[in-house]
mmCIF file of C-alpha atoms in Angstrom:
data_model
loop_
_atom_site.group_PDB
_atom_site.id
_atom_site.type_symbol
_atom_site.label_atom_id
_atom_site.label_comp_id
_atom_site.label_asym_id
_atom_site.label_seq_id
_atom_site.Cartn_x
_atom_site.Cartn_y
_atom_site.Cartn_z
ATOM 1 C CA MET A 1 89.654 -56.403 -47.502
ATOM 2 C CA ASN A 2 89.305 -56.282 -43.723
ATOM 3 C CA ASN A 3 88.892 -52.453 -43.930
ATOM 4 C CA ILE A 4 86.029 -52.815 -46.430
ATOM 5 C CA PHE A 5 84.348 -55.421 -44.162
ATOM 6 C CA SER A 6 84.632 -53.210 -41.144
ATOM 7 C CA GLN A 7 83.283 -50.169 -42.988
ATOM 8 C CA ASN A 8 80.243 -52.205 -44.071
ATOM 9 C CA GLN A 9 79.621 -53.296 -40.522
ATOM 10 C CA ILE A 10 79.763 -49.757 -39.271
ATOM 11 C CA LEU A 11 77.332 -48.581 -41.963
ATOM 12 C CA CYS A 12 74.828 -51.363 -41.050
ATOM 13 C CA LEU A 13 75.032 -50.444 -37.373
ATOM 14 C CA LEU A 14 74.456 -46.744 -38.155
ATOM 15 C CA THR A 15 71.498 -47.597 -40.355
ATOM 16 C CA LEU A 16 69.925 -49.827 -37.664
ATOM 17 C CA ALA A 17 70.327 -47.071 -35.028
ATOM 18 C CA SER A 18 68.692 -44.480 -37.281
ATOM 19 C CA VAL A 19 65.728 -46.777 -37.916
ATOM 20 C CA VAL A 20 65.342 -47.353 -34.107
ATOM 21 C CA LEU A 21 65.488 -43.634 -33.371
ATOM 22 C CA LEU A 22 62.906 -42.812 -35.989
ATOM 23 C CA GLY A 23 60.626 -45.535 -34.807
ATOM 24 C CA SER A 24 60.775 -44.294 -31.165
ATOM 25 C CA ASN A 25 60.071 -40.638 -32.215
ATOM 26 C CA SER A 26 57.053 -41.680 -34.291
ATOM 27 C CA SER A 27 55.643 -43.646 -31.343
ATOM 28 C CA ALA A 28 56.027 -40.659 -28.985
ATOM 29 C CA VAL A 29 54.413 -38.301 -31.425
ATOM 30 C CA ALA A 30 51.467 -40.701 -31.839
ATOM 31 C CA GLN A 31 51.028 -41.057 -28.056
ATOM 32 C CA THR A 32 51.054 -37.230 -27.631
ATOM 33 C CA ALA A 33 48.469 -36.819 -30.327
ATOM 34 C CA ASN A 34 46.274 -39.475 -28.734
ATOM 35 C CA VAL A 35 46.541 -37.826 -25.364
ATOM 36 C CA ILE A 36 45.557 -34.408 -26.825
ATOM 37 C CA GLY A 37 42.677 -35.896 -28.780
ATOM 38 C CA ASN A 38 41.322 -37.674 -25.679
ATOM 39 C CA ASN A 39 41.498 -34.495 -23.623
ATOM 40 C CA GLN A 40 39.571 -32.518 -26.339
ATOM 41 C CA ALA A 41 36.995 -35.239 -26.551
ATOM 42 C CA ALA A 42 36.549 -35.263 -22.758
ATOM 43 C CA SER A 43 36.160 -31.419 -22.775
ATOM 44 C CA ARG A 44 33.480 -31.529 -25.452
ATOM 45 C CA ALA A 45 31.626 -34.289 -23.613
ATOM 46 C CA SER A 46 31.640 -32.260 -20.324
ATOM 47 C CA ASN A 47 30.235 -29.258 -22.073
ATOM 48 C CA ASN A 48 27.455 -31.260 -23.714
ATOM 49 C CA VAL A 49 26.321 -32.869 -20.498
ATOM 50 C CA VAL A 50 22.561 -32.580 -20.060
ATOM 51 C CA PRO A 51 21.431 -32.465 -16.347
ATOM 52 C CA ILE A 52 19.140 -35.328 -15.416
ATOM 53 C CA PRO A 53 16.391 -34.816 -12.777
ATOM 54 C CA GLY A 54 17.530 -36.071 -9.440
ATOM 55 C CA THR A 55 21.235 -35.558 -10.176
ATOM 56 C CA VAL A 56 23.668 -32.822 -9.390
ATOM 57 C CA ALA A 57 24.817 -30.549 -12.196
ATOM 58 C CA THR A 58 28.641 -30.469 -12.382
ATOM 59 C CA THR A 59 29.372 -28.230 -15.377
ATOM 60 C CA SER A 60 29.792 -24.469 -15.312
ATOM 61 C CA ALA A 61 27.192 -24.111 -18.137
ATOM 62 C CA ALA A 62 24.570 -26.066 -16.261
ATOM 63 C CA PHE A 63 25.310 -24.052 -13.032
ATOM 64 C CA ALA A 64 24.958 -20.748 -14.941
ATOM 65 C CA ASN A 65 21.632 -21.933 -16.481
ATOM 66 C CA SER A 66 20.296 -22.934 -13.055
ATOM 67 C CA THR A 67 21.320 -19.598 -11.559
ATOM 68 C CA ALA A 68 19.570 -17.659 -14.309
ATOM 69 C CA THR A 69 16.430 -19.773 -13.787
ATOM 70 C CA ILE A 70 16.447 -19.023 -10.052
ATOM 71 C CA THR A 71 17.091 -15.287 -10.299
ATOM 72 C CA THR A 72 14.390 -14.576 -12.923
ATOM 73 C CA PRO A 73 11.398 -15.237 -10.593
ATOM 74 C CA ASN A 74 13.065 -13.166 -7.850
ATOM 75 C CA THR A 75 13.094 -10.119 -10.140
ATOM 76 C CA GLY A 76 9.372 -10.435 -10.659
ATOM 77 C CA ASN A 77 8.730 -10.834 -6.936
ATOM 78 C CA GLN A 78 10.794 -7.748 -6.133
ATOM 79 C CA THR A 79 8.754 -5.747 -8.729
ATOM 80 C CA ALA A 80 5.465 -7.006 -7.224
ATOM 81 C CA SER A 81 6.634 -6.117 -3.718
ATOM 82 C CA ASN A 82 7.732 -2.638 -4.861
ATOM 83 C CA GLN A 83 4.275 -2.101 -6.423
ATOM 84 C CA SER A 84 2.258 -3.330 -3.391
ATOM 85 C CA PRO A 85 2.651 -0.106 -1.251
ATOM 86 C CA SER A 86 1.239 2.019 -4.125
ATOM 87 C CA LYS A 87 -1.710 -0.307 -4.515
ATOM 88 C CA GLN A 88 -2.388 -0.138 -0.690
ATOM 89 C CA ILE A 89 -2.250 3.664 -0.776
ATOM 90 C CA ALA A 90 -4.728 3.674 -3.698
ATOM 91 C CA GLN A 91 -7.122 1.541 -1.799
ATOM 92 C CA ALA A 92 -7.260 3.979 1.208
ATOM 93 C CA ASP A 93 -10.505 5.621 0.140
ATOM 94 C CA ILE A 94 -13.607 7.125 1.905
ATOM 95 C CA ASN A 95 -15.433 4.854 4.241
ATOM 96 C CA PRO A 96 -18.814 6.260 5.286
ATOM 97 C CA GLY A 97 -19.784 5.661 8.895
ATOM 98 C CA ARG A 98 -16.246 4.938 10.109
ATOM 99 C CA VAL A 99 -14.774 6.087 13.446
ATOM 100 C CA THR A 100 -12.892 9.346 13.182
ATOM 101 C CA ARG A 101 -10.243 10.548 15.577
ATOM 102 C CA GLY A 102 -13.015 12.630 17.264
ATOM 103 C CA GLY A 103 -15.140 9.524 18.014
ATOM 104 C CA SER A 104 -17.787 7.294 16.535
ATOM 105 C CA SER A 105 -20.400 8.099 13.960
ATOM 106 C CA TYR A 106 -23.970 8.560 15.380
ATOM 107 C CA VAL A 107 -27.545 9.449 14.854
ATOM 108 C CA GLY A 108 -29.732 11.116 17.439
ATOM 109 C CA VAL A 109 -32.100 13.817 18.584
ATOM 110 C CA ALA A 110 -31.477 17.332 19.939
ATOM 111 C CA GLY A 111 -33.154 20.498 20.979
ATOM 112 C CA ASN A 112 -32.418 23.793 19.141
ATOM 113 C CA ILE A 113 -32.183 27.107 20.966
ATOM 114 C CA GLY A 114 -32.529 30.101 18.742
ATOM 115 C CA ILE A 115 -29.885 32.767 19.357
ATOM 116 C CA GLY A 116 -30.513 35.186 16.558
ATOM 117 C CA GLY A 117 -32.431 35.817 13.360
ATOM 118 C CA GLY A 118 -35.755 33.985 13.010
ATOM 119 C CA ASP A 119 -35.886 33.692 9.227
ATOM 120 C CA SER A 120 -35.776 29.939 9.601
ATOM 121 C CA ALA A 121 -36.310 27.242 12.201
ATOM 122 C CA LEU A 122 -32.697 27.625 13.149
ATOM 123 C CA GLY A 123 -33.346 30.984 14.796
ATOM 124 C CA ASP A 124 -36.214 29.631 16.942
ATOM 125 C CA GLY A 125 -36.573 27.074 19.676
ATOM 126 C CA ASN A 126 -37.385 23.747 17.962
ATOM 127 C CA PHE A 127 -36.891 20.014 17.852
ATOM 128 C CA ALA A 128 -34.042 18.604 15.712
ATOM 129 C CA VAL A 129 -32.682 15.383 14.337
ATOM 130 C CA ILE A 130 -28.865 15.248 14.257
ATOM 131 C CA SER A 131 -26.152 12.899 12.864
ATOM 132 C CA LYS A 132 -22.512 12.475 12.272
ATOM 133 C CA ILE A 133 -21.166 10.296 9.459
ATOM 134 C CA GLY A 134 -17.439 9.792 9.429
ATOM 135 C CA LEU A 135 -15.813 9.728 6.067
ATOM 136 C CA THR A 136 -12.052 9.635 6.755
ATOM 137 C CA ARG A 137 -9.988 9.785 9.932
ATOM 138 C CA THR A 138 -10.381 13.593 10.150
ATOM 139 C CA ILE A 139 -13.393 14.466 7.966
ATOM 140 C CA SER A 140 -17.131 14.053 8.741
ATOM 141 C CA VAL A 141 -20.449 15.183 7.374
ATOM 142 C CA ARG A 142 -23.027 16.149 9.966
ATOM 143 C CA PRO A 143 -26.545 16.378 8.396
ATOM 144 C CA SER A 144 -29.318 17.641 10.695
ATOM 145 C CA ALA A 145 -32.836 19.050 10.390
ATOM 146 C CA VAL A 146 -34.538 21.579 12.629
ATOM 147 C CA PHE A 147 -38.331 21.212 12.316
ATOM 148 C CA SER A 148 -40.877 24.036 12.277
ATOM 149 C CA ASP A 149 -43.045 25.910 9.716
ATOM 150 C CA ASN A 150 -39.784 26.954 8.129
ATOM 151 C CA THR A 151 -37.740 23.747 8.524
ATOM 152 C CA ALA A 152 -34.012 24.186 8.235
ATOM 153 C CA ILE A 153 -31.782 21.417 6.834
ATOM 154 C CA LEU A 154 -28.116 21.808 7.784
ATOM 155 C CA ILE A 155 -25.322 19.916 5.878
ATOM 156 C CA PRO A 156 -21.910 20.894 7.192
ATOM 157 C CA VAL A 157 -18.665 19.149 6.373
ATOM 158 C CA THR A 158 -16.419 19.247 9.450
ATOM 159 C CA TYR A 159 -12.827 18.783 10.394
ATOM 160 C CA ASP A 160 -12.590 16.652 13.533
ATOM 161 C CA PHE A 161 -9.924 17.309 16.053
ATOM 162 C CA SER A 162 -8.371 14.492 18.114
ATOM 163 C CA ALA A 163 -9.705 13.651 21.517
ATOM 164 C CA GLN A 164 -6.125 12.804 22.508
ATOM 165 C CA SER A 165 -4.416 15.672 24.411
ATOM 166 C CA SER A 166 -1.009 14.883 22.791
ATOM 167 C CA GLU A 167 0.786 12.413 20.541
ATOM 168 C CA ASP A 168 1.682 10.258 23.613
ATOM 169 C CA PRO A 169 -0.428 7.098 23.316
ATOM 170 C CA PHE A 170 -0.361 6.684 27.097
ATOM 171 C CA ALA A 171 -1.838 10.144 27.794
ATOM 172 C CA GLU A 172 -5.398 10.425 29.074
ATOM 173 C CA PRO A 173 -7.877 11.372 26.346
ATOM 174 C CA LEU A 174 -9.727 14.660 26.621
ATOM 175 C CA PRO A 175 -13.361 14.388 27.743
ATOM 176 C CA PHE A 176 -14.502 16.074 24.508
ATOM 177 C CA ALA A 177 -13.586 16.178 20.812
ATOM 178 C CA PRO A 178 -14.018 19.627 19.089
ATOM 179 C CA TYR A 179 -14.839 20.179 15.409
ATOM 180 C CA VAL A 180 -15.366 23.023 12.934
ATOM 181 C CA GLY A 181 -16.775 23.186 9.405
ATOM 182 C CA VAL A 182 -18.704 24.763 6.636
ATOM 183 C CA GLY A 183 -21.442 23.698 4.392
ATOM 184 C CA ALA A 184 -24.937 24.529 3.107
ATOM 185 C CA ALA A 185 -28.183 25.478 4.902
ATOM 186 C CA ILE A 186 -31.525 24.903 3.191
ATOM 187 C CA LYS A 187 -34.665 26.737 4.369
ATOM 188 C CA THR A 188 -38.066 25.351 3.494
ATOM 189 C CA GLY A 189 -41.525 26.656 4.116
ATOM 190 C CA ASN A 190 -44.702 28.069 2.579
ATOM 191 C CA ASP A 191 -42.707 30.386 0.357
ATOM 192 C CA GLU A 192 -39.922 29.315 -1.894
ATOM 193 C CA SER A 193 -36.963 27.351 -0.510
ATOM 194 C CA ARG A 194 -33.602 29.098 -0.112
ATOM 195 C CA ILE A 195 -30.047 27.900 0.185
ATOM 196 C CA GLY A 196 -27.496 29.744 2.314
ATOM 197 C CA PHE A 197 -23.961 29.413 3.452
ATOM 198 C CA LEU A 198 -23.479 27.572 6.761
ATOM 199 C CA VAL A 199 -20.693 27.840 9.377
ATOM 200 C CA SER A 200 -20.764 25.201 12.151
ATOM 201 C CA GLY A 201 -18.656 24.386 15.217
ATOM 202 C CA GLY A 202 -19.059 22.301 18.276
ATOM 203 C CA VAL A 203 -17.886 19.466 20.532
ATOM 204 C CA ASP A 204 -18.640 15.766 20.825
ATOM 205 C CA ILE A 205 -18.564 14.248 24.306
ATOM 206 C CA PRO A 206 -18.253 10.415 24.230
ATOM 207 C CA LEU A 207 -20.349 8.996 27.128
ATOM 208 C CA ASN A 208 -19.742 5.254 26.522
ATOM 209 C CA GLN A 209 -19.450 2.814 23.623
ATOM 210 C CA GLN A 210 -23.174 3.321 22.688
ATOM 211 C CA PHE A 211 -23.829 7.042 23.167
ATOM 212 C CA THR A 212 -22.216 10.470 22.419
ATOM 213 C CA ALA A 213 -23.426 13.829 23.660
ATOM 214 C CA THR A 214 -22.989 16.779 21.365
ATOM 215 C CA ALA A 215 -23.259 20.559 21.386
ATOM 216 C CA ALA A 216 -22.972 22.690 18.271
ATOM 217 C CA VAL A 217 -23.406 26.325 17.171
ATOM 218 C CA ASN A 218 -24.718 26.863 13.646
ATOM 219 C CA ALA A 219 -24.949 30.103 11.696
ATOM 220 C CA ALA A 220 -26.921 30.091 8.404
ATOM 221 C CA PHE A 221 -26.815 33.110 6.102
ATOM 222 C CA PHE A 222 -30.104 33.719 4.343
ATOM 223 C CA ASP A 223 -31.711 37.194 3.974
ATOM 224 C CA GLN A 224 -30.622 37.533 7.531
ATOM 225 C CA THR A 225 -28.226 35.421 9.667
ATOM 226 C CA ASP A 226 -29.918 32.736 11.705
ATOM 227 C CA VAL A 227 -28.000 31.326 14.626
ATOM 228 C CA GLY A 228 -28.926 28.359 16.741
ATOM 229 C CA LEU A 229 -27.498 26.197 19.509
ATOM 230 C CA LEU A 230 -28.048 22.437 19.154
ATOM 231 C CA LEU A 231 -27.882 20.258 22.341
ATOM 232 C CA GLY A 232 -28.392 16.549 21.823
ATOM 233 C CA ILE A 233 -27.375 12.907 22.189
ATOM 234 C CA GLY A 234 -26.583 10.336 19.530
ATOM 235 C CA TYR A 235 -26.492 6.588 19.309
ATOM 236 C CA ASN A 236 -23.135 5.346 17.958
ATOM 237 C CA PHE A 237 -22.813 3.117 14.959
ATOM 238 C CA ARG A 238 -20.136 1.915 12.624
ATOM 239 C CA GLY A 239 -20.303 1.597 8.855
ATOM 240 C CA LEU A 240 -23.217 2.101 6.449
#
């Protein structure tokens, strides 16, 4: 009888212990599930944070978006800066009346001394109007007219050499600036007008900021070659 009672007590104790162990395990599993669920919810909430003006963005997604927003305009600025030199180069065009490396543009008067020929006024001693119109740093057009019964109009395009003796900016400039060129010569008169080939060369001598002296030899090829020496002075100007 005592053995049966003691066995019943042992079974009751074992049953109670099993119930206690099962209850503690269920509580631990529930707590672990709650912790995992809370962590997942916090992660979702951090990813869905919308930056508010005046606050600091703390999520990696917000930082990536802000970086993309900042770098996009910079790409456009770099493209514009890369295109700006080409636009500046395209804008460097002809500027009539500009200063060339040989000196200022001018208009003036001259005397022509005939050296050879005589088919036009260029081959005789006559009065002339002269000019220089700078187009670029090195190129000029130098229209002139020698007046007589057979007036000669000369339109040479010349290459102007530098008045600087060397590339050294501190070197003293030469007292003259040579030039050479070719163009057209037009002879007018009582008979029909004629156009011939023209070769021209000379020097400009800057006197001051207002005046430039010039000397030029011109050869016009009509039926015969007319050669004349122009000696004159011009009044400087800039731009047309």
